[in-house]
Amino acid sequence: MFQKKYTLKRINTLGHSIPKNIDENKFAINYKADLNSAQFEAVSAIDGAYLIIAGAGTGKTRTLVYRVARLVELGYDPKSILLLTFTRKAANEMMNRASLLLDNRCSKVNGGTFHSFANLTLRKYAKVCGLNSSFTILDQGDTADVINLIRSQAGFISKEKRFPNKQTLVKVFSLSVNTGKQVDQIISEEYPHFKDYIDKILEIQNIFTGYKQKNNLLDYDDLLIYLRRFLFDLSPGANSILSSIKFVMVDEYQDTNKIQAEIVKGLTKLNNNIMAVGDDSQSIYSFRGADFRNIMEFPKLFKDVKIIKLEENYRSVQPILNFTNQIISGAVEKYDKKLFSNKTGGELPNIIAASNENLQSKFIVEKILEIREEGIPLKEIAVLFRSSFFSFDLEIELSKANIPFQKFGGMKFIETAHIKDVMAFLRIASNPKDVVSWYRVLLLHEGIGPKTAQKILDELAASQITIKTDPASASSSRHNEKITKLFQLLFRIHTEQSLPSEKLQLVLNYYHPLFKVKYDDFNKRSKDLEIFQNITEKYKSLDNLLSDMAIEPIIDSVVDIGDESKENEFVTLSTIHSAKGLEWHSVFIIHAVEGFFPSGRSAEKLETLEEERRLMYVAATRAKQNLFITYPMNMYERESGTTLSKPSRFISEMNSDLAEGWLLEEDF
Ligand code: ATP
Ligand code: MG
């Protein structure tokens, strides 16, 4: 008898496969030269679960970009790579970078935010998910409006005692979805004074859920809920998507919440190929249920996680790193990371006290001009702030000095009332059951108040009137001429086979007179309408247009943009939240005032105070060469007049050898 020999061959590797003996010369990119050894290890990994946890500017995002390029070079289908990031802008930028490194194949990678990926998947598999594929997405404002409607209709408001307002309800319901906590637990932890109302609050949540189902509406959280359900319910649809996605990568993992972590888990169920990168010290989205401890849970969520650490910072000069290391060393709970830089030279960060806010603005304008004189382009300069309204005074000074700027974060184009008006018409055209939009459109008309609007909504609900029948033949005689005209318009844009831009044109013709009556500054606002027209030109499908707009508004309102702004030559004004992951040659952080940054309310609790500290850390680590932190010493408040302010505790506790202090006086 002879013995048969068997060799064991792994077919579905759960472990880590970092192929050995690969000839690096066969690649178009010289990976070994462009990356340090820890980065190279991550980039050349193929199968398995990896967590890269490392400080700011250590090349986490760069590692993901190079890994995309390398997988494509190795012959994997770009469409089998899913890159989840925080904003669509970030995803596009990463794919552009990979395309520049390698070639256009990298632009075919699947990339986006959790929400945009959910939207696409749910529309594709709507049937299996029990959805109608033309569902409407409610943005946060709409969600609050619906809840308010339910709250007042169902008589939940008692005069004697305070009942939670619409914003609070939205927040509680959303936190419950994103953290996995029960509503009553959130109420007793965060709003104990509403404990008596728990039954009513749950009832509102119930009605809200039913209402959305009936009207084919999904809010942001529903996108995630439905996606999770779809992934874990092993329908053929889920199986086919799971086997088509071979690699999942997530940037900024520290800002994911529980449901997002579960989605990642669901997405990698078949292949277990996941690479997540993040930095617990930069977790700044707890208001959306993110918890920096989540990133530490990652090794428990996946099998055999290999942790890779990066310690060299390639972004900032050493004096800036010393300064930012000091900010974060004040954090109570953190995982120690020591950052060092090989970048030589660099000056100490500057802390500048200005006697008032306007002087702060004037100083920044002068400094920006000075930096530009040194040959640094405006796009390498950013001004960062805790809250969007801190930059108003500066915006005026920048405009006076003819310095083009663009503002990110804060009030978005799509959140402006006039764009919401126009969108409401289009949303009815796409989903005639979208009651929120009906309400908005009806109220635009003079002579129609909340009561009449509600009556018409009731008739719509009872199908006594509908936009599906030609209003000319319907018995709408009970309504006045205005309503007939409105129904004619809606009938037309709903039924006609036309492009979104053509439908918009009809809406604008109708809307223009109403718009002029409603807004005093309609001249300024009409630019936004023009921009919106340009955007719609790019779309062939109304549903695609509407969901892109709802999930991720791409541009800011012109009300926020300096007139001179050319494509690329502008100073960036941004909230710190929107500056995540980015970097500039020179960075200004303004309004570093106690009571504002950290805000008075956040200073009351250790957890929220810690998050403010991380925000300061995120802001300061954006700087490559120059860092200026400014604060006005006198602030004007409507209630108390001008008051003396104190610098933010995050900078006042700084050792004097880590930063240079300046006092800016009036004779500027
Ligand atoms: P953040 O935490 O702020 O998101 P990050 O860890 O993602 O930062 P990157 O943005 O990827 O860091 O990298 C910071 C800068 O350092 C970038 O300009 C990047 O190109 C550069 N960089 C990173 N690694 C290297 C390297 N090995 N060689 C040269 N430059 C590098
Ligand atoms: Mg990054």
XYZ file of C-alpha atoms and ligand atoms in Angstrom:
700
model
C 0.000 0.000 0.000
C 1.261 3.363 -0.735
C 0.407 6.392 1.223
C -1.297 9.311 -0.344
C 0.205 12.670 0.483
C -1.952 15.599 1.312
C -0.983 19.197 1.465
C -3.188 21.658 3.247
C -4.091 24.724 1.280
C -5.906 27.630 2.844
C -8.911 28.607 0.824
C -10.633 31.185 2.914
C -7.996 32.785 5.053
C -9.295 34.182 8.249
C -5.816 35.006 9.402
C -3.547 37.656 8.001
C -1.955 37.284 4.715
C 0.930 39.499 3.929
C 2.372 37.879 0.852
C 6.063 37.205 1.071
C 8.600 37.347 -1.723
C 6.634 39.711 -3.875
C 8.810 41.418 -6.430
C 8.363 45.094 -5.581
C 9.761 46.078 -8.961
C 6.673 44.868 -10.740
C 4.612 47.711 -9.262
C 4.259 51.120 -10.829
C 4.552 52.697 -7.389
C 7.626 52.382 -5.205
C 5.764 51.510 -2.021
C 8.841 50.892 0.076
C 10.288 54.290 -0.726
C 7.061 56.216 -0.200
C 6.112 54.656 3.132
C 7.733 53.896 6.443
C 7.914 50.291 7.548
C 4.739 50.257 9.663
C 2.799 51.955 6.867
C 4.253 49.512 4.374
C 3.170 46.586 6.502
C -0.404 47.884 6.482
C -0.392 48.744 2.797
C 0.855 45.347 1.704
C -1.624 43.438 3.858
C -4.270 41.544 1.936
C -6.525 39.326 4.008
C -7.458 39.809 7.629
C -8.587 42.424 10.111
C -6.363 45.393 10.896
C -6.631 48.373 13.164
C -4.291 51.281 12.733
C -4.471 53.461 15.745
C -2.207 56.457 15.602
C -1.952 60.162 16.257
C -2.689 63.061 13.936
C -0.617 63.462 10.797
C 1.046 60.063 10.997
C -0.184 59.023 7.573
C -3.273 56.952 8.378
C -5.227 58.330 5.448
C -2.156 58.080 3.230
C -1.857 54.424 4.182
C -5.417 53.728 3.041
C -4.837 55.563 -0.244
C -1.698 53.544 -0.969
C -3.448 50.318 -0.013
C -6.213 51.037 -2.512
C -3.603 51.611 -5.219
C -1.707 48.463 -4.310
C -4.763 46.215 -4.274
C -5.682 47.548 -7.696
C -2.131 46.953 -8.907
C -2.387 43.415 -7.603
C -5.340 42.910 -9.898
C -8.280 43.125 -7.508
C -11.396 44.654 -8.996
C -11.623 48.299 -7.820
C -15.355 47.785 -7.357
C -14.667 45.122 -4.765
C -13.048 47.726 -2.496
C -15.323 49.746 -0.230
C -13.843 52.874 1.309
C -15.990 54.396 4.034
C -15.101 57.886 5.145
C -16.655 60.741 6.954
C -17.674 62.974 4.085
C -18.106 62.397 0.400
C -15.524 65.100 -0.157
C -13.010 63.076 1.820
C -13.867 59.923 -0.109
C -13.477 61.688 -3.455
C -10.211 63.201 -2.392
C -8.822 59.810 -1.392
C -9.858 58.273 -4.691
C -8.317 61.205 -6.578
C -5.095 60.776 -4.698
C -5.037 57.069 -5.479
C -5.797 57.816 -9.140
C -2.945 60.308 -9.291
C -0.603 57.782 -7.736
C -1.612 54.962 -10.020
C -4.214 55.510 -12.694
C -7.866 56.000 -13.320
C -8.851 52.519 -12.212
C -8.785 53.810 -8.635
C -11.694 56.134 -9.312
C -13.925 53.068 -9.680
C -13.495 52.144 -6.046
C -16.717 52.134 -4.028
C -16.427 55.090 -1.733
C -18.569 57.315 0.397
C -20.117 57.841 3.771
C -22.082 55.259 5.714
C -25.237 57.138 4.826
C -24.566 57.449 1.108
C -23.629 53.783 0.881
C -26.818 52.886 2.767
C -28.889 55.010 0.419
C -27.516 53.359 -2.716
C -27.810 49.862 -1.303
C -31.349 50.350 -0.032
C -32.575 51.781 -3.323
C -31.037 48.861 -5.171
C -32.500 46.249 -2.836
C -35.598 48.202 -1.833
C -37.955 45.294 -2.327
C -36.102 42.869 -0.081
C -35.883 45.578 2.542
C -39.614 46.176 2.471
C -39.161 49.643 1.047
C -40.395 51.512 -1.949
C -37.321 52.465 -3.978
C -38.450 56.065 -4.364
C -38.371 56.714 -0.617
C -37.730 60.279 0.483
C -34.939 61.084 2.914
C -35.834 63.416 5.747
C -33.006 65.689 6.763
C -32.652 66.796 10.345
C -34.823 69.861 9.916
C -37.597 67.812 8.319
C -37.405 65.211 11.075
C -37.895 67.892 13.684
C -40.856 69.285 11.734
C -42.561 65.899 11.580
C -42.034 65.278 15.265
C -43.402 68.680 16.018
C -46.482 67.969 13.976
C -47.098 64.734 15.890
C -46.317 66.372 19.187
C -48.867 69.101 18.717
C -51.519 67.102 16.854
C -51.754 64.365 19.433
C -52.201 66.856 22.245
C -49.010 65.919 24.022
C -48.347 69.401 25.206
C -49.667 70.217 28.618
C -49.702 73.751 29.790
C -48.706 73.076 33.392
C -45.485 71.225 32.907
C -42.643 71.451 30.428
C -42.723 68.744 27.799
C -39.523 68.030 25.798
C -39.330 70.186 22.671
C -38.931 68.846 19.140
C -35.134 69.144 19.104
C -34.827 67.211 22.344
C -37.082 64.463 21.047
C -35.114 64.195 17.811
C -31.906 63.983 19.800
C -33.180 61.318 22.174
C -34.595 59.093 19.409
C -31.451 59.461 17.356
C -29.090 58.749 20.237
C -31.081 55.649 20.980
C -30.524 54.355 17.436
C -26.874 55.320 17.288
C -25.807 54.083 20.687
C -28.132 51.111 21.028
C -29.438 52.443 24.351
C -33.144 52.346 25.190
C -35.041 55.630 25.075
C -35.921 55.441 28.771
C -32.285 54.925 29.686
C -31.274 58.036 27.739
C -34.061 60.034 29.372
C -33.040 59.018 32.862
C -29.350 59.645 32.193
C -29.532 62.894 30.304
C -32.963 64.385 30.908
C -34.095 63.078 34.304
C -36.579 65.964 34.606
C -38.636 64.420 31.782
C -38.903 61.022 33.442
C -42.617 61.384 34.114
C -43.239 61.706 30.398
C -41.543 58.523 29.339
C -44.766 56.818 28.218
C -45.786 59.774 26.111
C -42.319 60.066 24.618
C -42.389 56.410 23.617
C -45.835 56.889 22.147
C -44.568 59.755 19.999
C -41.716 57.571 18.840
C -44.216 54.899 17.865
C -46.413 57.283 15.936
C -43.326 58.742 14.288
C -42.173 55.319 13.120
C -45.596 54.465 11.712
C -45.852 57.829 10.040
C -42.556 57.380 8.236
C -43.517 53.911 7.057
C -46.872 55.037 5.783
C -45.459 57.983 3.909
C -42.392 56.308 2.462
C -39.992 58.474 4.448
C -36.606 57.577 5.909
C -34.615 59.758 8.247
C -30.815 59.574 8.511
C -30.953 56.996 11.265
C -33.381 54.799 9.321
C -30.823 54.550 6.532
C -28.470 52.875 8.976
C -31.166 50.773 10.643
C -32.428 49.353 7.359
C -28.911 48.716 6.097
C -27.975 46.826 9.238
C -31.124 44.743 9.019
C -30.432 44.001 5.361
C -26.857 42.905 6.042
C -27.700 40.602 8.885
C -30.718 39.107 7.250
C -29.136 36.630 4.859
C -31.329 37.290 1.872
C -29.880 36.521 -1.565
C -29.519 40.282 -2.063
C -27.389 40.625 1.033
C -25.318 37.640 0.036
C -24.629 38.994 -3.392
C -23.513 42.360 -2.078
C -21.386 40.766 0.622
C -19.585 38.536 -1.798
C -18.967 41.408 -4.185
C -17.259 43.513 -1.516
C -13.914 41.963 -0.804
C -12.163 44.712 1.128
C -13.626 47.240 3.530
C -11.620 50.211 4.774
C -12.801 52.845 7.217
C -11.078 56.176 7.869
C -11.667 58.183 11.076
C -13.006 55.122 12.853
C -12.949 56.954 16.209
C -16.029 58.853 15.100
C -18.172 55.869 14.237
C -20.928 54.886 16.601
C -22.365 51.562 17.618
C -24.699 51.017 14.693
C -21.959 51.954 12.232
C -19.601 49.495 13.887
C -22.263 46.813 13.504
C -22.680 47.700 9.841
C -18.935 47.305 9.329
C -19.196 43.955 11.036
C -22.082 42.969 8.757
C -20.242 44.080 5.628
C -17.227 41.939 6.397
C -19.154 38.890 7.531
C -18.138 36.784 4.564
C -14.610 37.988 3.918
C -13.416 39.312 7.260
C -11.156 41.726 5.392
C -11.291 44.973 7.221
C -8.855 47.788 7.863
C -9.932 50.596 10.140
C -7.808 53.628 10.952
C -8.361 56.249 13.600
C -7.173 58.221 16.580
C -9.084 58.156 19.860
C -7.741 61.619 20.694
C -9.598 63.048 17.733
C -13.062 61.743 18.554
C -15.352 64.775 18.323
C -18.786 63.483 17.369
C -20.272 62.260 20.636
C -23.431 64.246 19.857
C -24.023 61.721 17.091
C -23.423 58.846 19.437
C -19.742 58.340 18.652
C -17.665 57.137 21.558
C -13.868 57.195 21.401
C -13.848 53.959 23.356
C -15.443 52.246 20.319
C -12.131 52.094 18.586
C -10.821 50.107 21.532
C -13.707 47.674 21.137
C -12.674 46.947 17.582
C -10.406 44.006 18.502
C -13.355 42.391 20.274
C -15.657 42.846 17.307
C -13.443 41.118 14.746
C -11.391 37.953 14.783
C -7.607 38.082 15.110
C -7.189 41.796 14.806
C -3.701 42.920 14.082
C -2.946 46.337 15.558
C -0.469 48.579 13.801
C 0.884 51.761 15.352
C 2.343 54.732 13.532
C 4.448 57.173 15.472
C 6.170 59.500 13.091
C 4.301 62.655 12.271
C 4.920 63.945 8.752
C 2.680 66.973 8.900
C 3.854 69.461 11.473
C 7.132 71.007 12.551
C 8.363 69.917 15.974
C 7.353 73.096 17.899
C 3.738 72.589 16.776
C 3.889 68.935 17.794
C 5.244 69.824 21.228
C 2.354 72.212 21.623
C -0.327 69.744 20.512
C 1.200 66.944 22.599
C 0.796 69.265 25.562
C -2.880 69.979 24.794
C -3.742 66.298 24.695
C -1.592 65.357 27.669
C -4.164 67.224 29.752
C -6.827 64.677 28.766
C -7.944 62.468 31.610
C -8.672 59.346 29.607
C -6.510 58.574 26.601
C -4.273 55.943 25.103
C -0.734 57.212 25.133
C 0.866 57.944 21.817
C 4.156 59.701 21.445
C 4.516 61.682 18.277
C 7.747 62.900 16.816
C 8.597 64.751 13.658
C 11.637 64.711 11.448
C 10.690 68.047 9.992
C 13.358 70.487 11.033
C 12.994 74.134 11.995
C 9.683 75.825 12.557
C 8.653 78.496 14.986
C 6.762 78.357 18.246
C 2.984 78.630 17.960
C 1.689 82.130 18.750
C -1.048 82.978 21.205
C -2.444 86.411 20.501
C -4.693 88.438 22.762
C -6.564 91.148 20.845
C -8.361 93.895 22.711
C -11.602 93.132 20.874
C -13.145 90.927 18.226
C -12.728 93.345 15.364
C -9.049 93.763 16.112
C -8.736 89.992 16.064
C -10.232 90.003 12.549
C -7.996 92.826 11.354
C -4.924 91.071 12.658
C -5.850 87.903 10.777
C -6.425 89.796 7.545
C -3.036 91.464 7.820
C -1.292 88.221 8.663
C -2.936 86.421 5.732
C -1.693 89.117 3.363
C 1.768 88.813 4.859
C 1.829 85.035 4.436
C 0.655 85.396 0.841
C 3.510 87.846 0.241
C 5.874 85.075 1.312
C 4.586 83.034 -1.607
C 2.177 80.763 0.250
C -1.040 80.332 -1.761
C -4.322 81.210 -0.059
C -5.520 77.627 -0.265
C -2.743 76.714 2.186
C -4.289 78.982 4.842
C -7.240 78.180 7.112
C -9.129 79.904 9.894
C -10.827 77.459 12.255
C -13.505 78.068 14.854
C -15.637 76.204 17.380
C -18.953 77.575 16.094
C -19.961 78.887 12.741
C -21.029 82.336 13.940
C -17.575 83.154 15.341
C -16.414 84.037 11.862
C -19.017 86.655 10.922
C -16.878 89.649 11.825
C -13.879 88.166 10.065
C -15.938 87.516 6.924
C -16.696 91.214 6.686
C -13.041 92.184 7.098
C -11.925 89.621 4.518
C -14.442 90.965 2.023
C -13.266 94.529 2.642
C -9.703 93.426 1.934
C -10.828 91.544 -1.186
C -9.509 88.251 0.106
C -11.535 85.387 -1.369
C -12.679 82.784 1.105
C -14.931 79.774 1.343
C -16.726 78.682 4.426
C -17.296 75.078 5.425
C -19.538 73.731 8.139
C -22.338 75.651 9.729
C -25.234 76.782 7.585
C -25.274 74.809 4.385
C -26.643 75.745 1.009
C -29.311 73.108 1.249
C -30.424 74.233 4.687
C -31.281 77.716 3.489
C -34.998 78.361 3.494
C -35.299 79.278 -0.183
C -33.566 76.115 -1.394
C -35.724 74.087 0.973
C -38.801 75.701 -0.573
C -37.809 74.719 -4.089
C -36.778 71.241 -3.028
C -40.171 70.729 -1.423
C -41.898 70.989 -4.825
C -39.484 68.501 -6.349
C -39.901 66.135 -3.449
C -43.657 66.072 -3.902
C -43.104 65.360 -7.584
C -41.012 62.366 -6.601
C -43.097 61.219 -3.652
C -46.641 62.618 -3.512
C -46.937 61.235 0.024
C -44.243 63.534 1.370
C -46.461 65.378 3.802
C -43.680 67.531 5.219
C -43.018 69.010 1.808
C -46.738 69.494 1.164
C -47.000 71.459 4.346
C -44.068 73.667 3.432
C -45.341 74.339 -0.086
C -48.876 75.125 1.042
C -47.684 77.602 3.649
C -45.797 79.544 0.999
C -49.105 80.836 -0.311
C -50.629 83.918 1.064
C -53.980 83.155 2.627
C -53.084 79.563 3.519
C -52.232 79.174 7.175
C -51.514 76.069 9.248
C -55.236 75.269 9.627
C -56.107 75.366 5.934
C -52.895 73.533 5.133
C -53.835 70.792 7.584
C -57.275 70.503 6.014
C -55.785 70.048 2.580
C -53.353 67.480 3.999
C -56.298 65.571 5.445
C -58.043 65.571 2.087
C -54.868 64.349 0.455
C -54.559 61.596 3.037
C -58.130 60.520 2.375
C -57.419 60.642 -1.370
C -60.203 63.149 -1.835
C -57.692 65.115 -3.837
C -54.551 63.832 -5.483
C -51.884 65.122 -7.798
C -52.243 62.033 -9.910
C -55.414 63.240 -11.532
C -55.548 66.259 -13.720
C -56.823 69.064 -11.467
C -58.791 70.509 -14.353
C -61.077 67.488 -14.222
C -61.011 67.016 -10.448
C -63.621 68.630 -8.275
C -61.279 71.127 -6.683
C -63.827 73.889 -6.872
C -63.861 74.111 -3.086
C -60.393 75.512 -3.273
C -59.420 78.800 -4.703
C -57.605 79.516 -7.896
C -54.224 79.458 -6.184
C -54.606 75.865 -5.126
C -55.780 74.845 -8.577
C -52.667 76.418 -10.081
C -50.458 74.691 -7.546
C -52.038 71.332 -8.275
C -51.628 71.906 -11.989
C -47.925 72.499 -11.493
C -47.464 69.481 -9.252
C -49.482 67.277 -11.592
C -47.250 68.333 -14.438
C -43.891 67.817 -12.736
C -45.053 64.521 -11.265
C -46.368 62.994 -14.480
C -44.215 64.498 -17.230
C -41.239 62.493 -18.423
C -38.727 65.298 -18.163
C -35.264 65.993 -16.785
C -34.863 67.293 -13.225
C -33.583 70.612 -14.595
C -36.733 70.997 -16.701
C -38.962 70.272 -13.730
C -36.988 72.777 -11.689
C -37.510 75.429 -14.329
C -41.286 75.005 -14.041
C -41.047 75.197 -10.268
C -38.931 78.349 -10.410
C -41.382 80.070 -12.735
C -44.129 79.340 -10.260
C -42.050 80.068 -7.166
C -40.534 83.372 -8.189
C -43.405 85.686 -7.194
C -43.840 83.856 -3.859
C -40.097 84.071 -3.240
C -40.033 87.829 -3.758
C -42.782 88.317 -1.235
C -41.268 86.001 1.348
C -37.676 87.255 1.479
C -36.479 90.826 1.788
C -33.023 89.854 0.602
C -34.288 87.858 -2.372
C -31.630 89.417 -4.622
C -28.825 87.842 -2.690
C -30.693 84.562 -2.401
C -31.483 84.271 -6.086
C -27.818 83.429 -6.718
C -28.385 80.234 -4.768
C -31.282 79.360 -7.034
C -29.015 79.811 -10.054
C -26.400 77.562 -8.490
C -29.063 75.000 -7.791
C -30.118 75.114 -11.438
C -26.538 74.398 -12.467
C -26.370 71.460 -10.107
C -29.541 69.888 -11.454
C -28.175 70.007 -15.014
C -25.888 67.152 -14.077
C -28.692 64.808 -13.077
C -30.815 62.542 -15.209
C -32.935 61.184 -12.374
C -34.912 63.204 -9.884
C -34.532 60.565 -7.173
C -30.750 60.662 -7.450
C -30.732 64.421 -7.254
C -32.950 64.470 -4.181
C -31.059 61.841 -2.245
C -27.686 63.398 -2.989
C -29.025 66.692 -1.736
C -30.498 65.173 1.402
C -27.527 63.073 2.382
C -24.683 65.292 1.588
C -25.156 68.825 0.542
C -22.114 69.501 -1.554
C -21.730 73.199 -1.569
C -22.203 76.109 0.730
C -24.606 78.910 0.139
C -23.295 81.875 -1.808
C -24.423 83.942 1.119
C -21.305 82.467 2.715
C -18.914 82.773 -0.162
C -16.786 85.821 -0.870
C -17.565 87.365 -4.248
C -14.123 87.074 -5.725
C -13.726 83.391 -5.080
C -11.984 81.636 -7.922
C -11.798 77.875 -8.222
C -8.794 77.192 -6.056
C -7.493 80.421 -4.691
C -9.316 81.046 -1.445
C -8.754 81.046 2.282
C -10.647 78.287 4.071
C -12.956 79.270 6.910
C -14.170 76.167 8.661
C -15.710 74.800 11.781
C -13.309 72.421 13.476
C -15.729 69.566 12.875
C -15.493 70.101 9.127
C -11.692 70.434 9.186
C -11.133 66.848 10.282
C -8.416 64.998 8.388
C -7.245 68.116 6.497
C -4.018 70.132 6.705
C -2.770 73.627 5.835
C 0.553 75.479 5.863
C -0.825 78.139 8.225
C -3.714 77.739 10.621
C -5.517 80.321 12.752
C -7.775 79.220 15.586
C -9.986 82.113 16.610
C -12.144 82.862 19.625
C -10.186 80.682 22.016
C -12.151 82.165 24.873
C -13.289 80.483 28.055
C -17.076 80.155 27.894
C -16.996 79.784 24.108
C -14.228 77.233 23.612
C -14.828 75.290 25.788
C -18.415 76.456 25.870
C -19.867 77.295 29.240
C -22.202 74.322 29.193
C -19.636 71.767 28.204
C -17.380 72.845 31.061
C -19.960 71.538 33.510
C -19.323 67.884 32.748
C -16.020 66.083 32.499
C -17.057 64.108 29.417
C -18.117 67.100 27.387
C -15.136 69.104 28.571
C -12.828 66.324 27.419
C -14.453 66.409 24.007
C -13.779 70.167 23.782
C -10.138 69.440 24.545
C -10.018 66.918 21.722
C -11.565 69.550 19.449
C -8.734 71.935 20.295
C -6.323 69.092 19.589
C -7.907 68.389 16.188
C -7.764 72.097 15.326
C -4.129 72.606 16.320
C -2.907 69.432 14.615
C -4.109 70.739 11.224
C -1.113 73.106 11.019
C 2.025 72.222 9.105
C 4.220 75.297 9.548
C 2.441 78.145 11.375
C -0.107 78.074 14.154
C -1.825 81.189 15.531
C -4.378 81.041 18.299
C -6.234 84.263 18.931
C -8.781 85.509 21.425
C -10.498 88.832 22.050
C -10.036 90.190 25.572
C -13.278 92.106 25.505
C -16.435 90.614 24.164
C -19.738 92.236 23.492
C -22.840 90.416 24.580
C -26.346 91.670 24.082
C -27.389 91.084 27.654
C -24.391 92.222 29.635
C -22.701 94.668 27.286
C -18.932 94.482 26.938
C -17.278 92.090 29.338
C -13.737 91.063 30.020
C -12.976 87.551 28.823
C -10.477 84.915 29.807
C -8.415 82.849 27.385
C -9.475 79.245 26.888
C -8.138 76.968 29.607
C -6.564 74.781 26.940
C -4.119 77.522 26.023
C -3.765 79.332 29.314
C -2.433 76.185 30.924
C 0.300 75.987 28.274
C 3.935 76.243 29.383
C 5.480 79.469 28.204
C 8.327 77.659 26.475
C 5.837 75.929 24.173
C 4.191 79.037 22.741
C 4.846 82.697 22.340
C 2.325 85.131 23.817
C 1.430 88.449 22.173
C -0.758 91.359 23.051
C -2.368 93.203 20.187
C -3.192 96.810 20.836
C -5.561 99.332 19.324
C -3.143 101.457 17.289
C -3.207 98.753 14.659
P -5.247 62.852 10.621
O -5.209 62.136 11.939
O -5.188 64.318 10.799
O -6.339 62.376 9.738
P -3.447 61.143 9.145
O -2.820 60.227 10.117
O -4.523 60.628 8.309
O -3.848 62.481 9.884
P -2.254 61.914 6.642
O -3.174 63.028 6.327
O -2.383 60.634 5.917
O -2.248 61.663 8.217
O -0.739 62.386 6.477
C -0.293 63.654 6.957
C 0.706 64.244 5.986
O 1.932 63.509 6.057
C 0.264 64.176 4.554
O 0.692 65.327 3.878
C 0.970 62.941 4.041
O 1.162 62.964 2.658
C 2.293 63.012 4.783
N 2.942 61.677 4.962
C 2.444 60.643 5.651
N 3.274 59.582 5.627
C 4.337 59.958 4.878
C 5.551 59.315 4.456
N 5.852 58.058 4.792
N 6.406 60.030 3.704
C 6.130 61.312 3.355
N 5.015 61.975 3.712
C 4.122 61.319 4.455
Mg -6.546 61.201 8.107
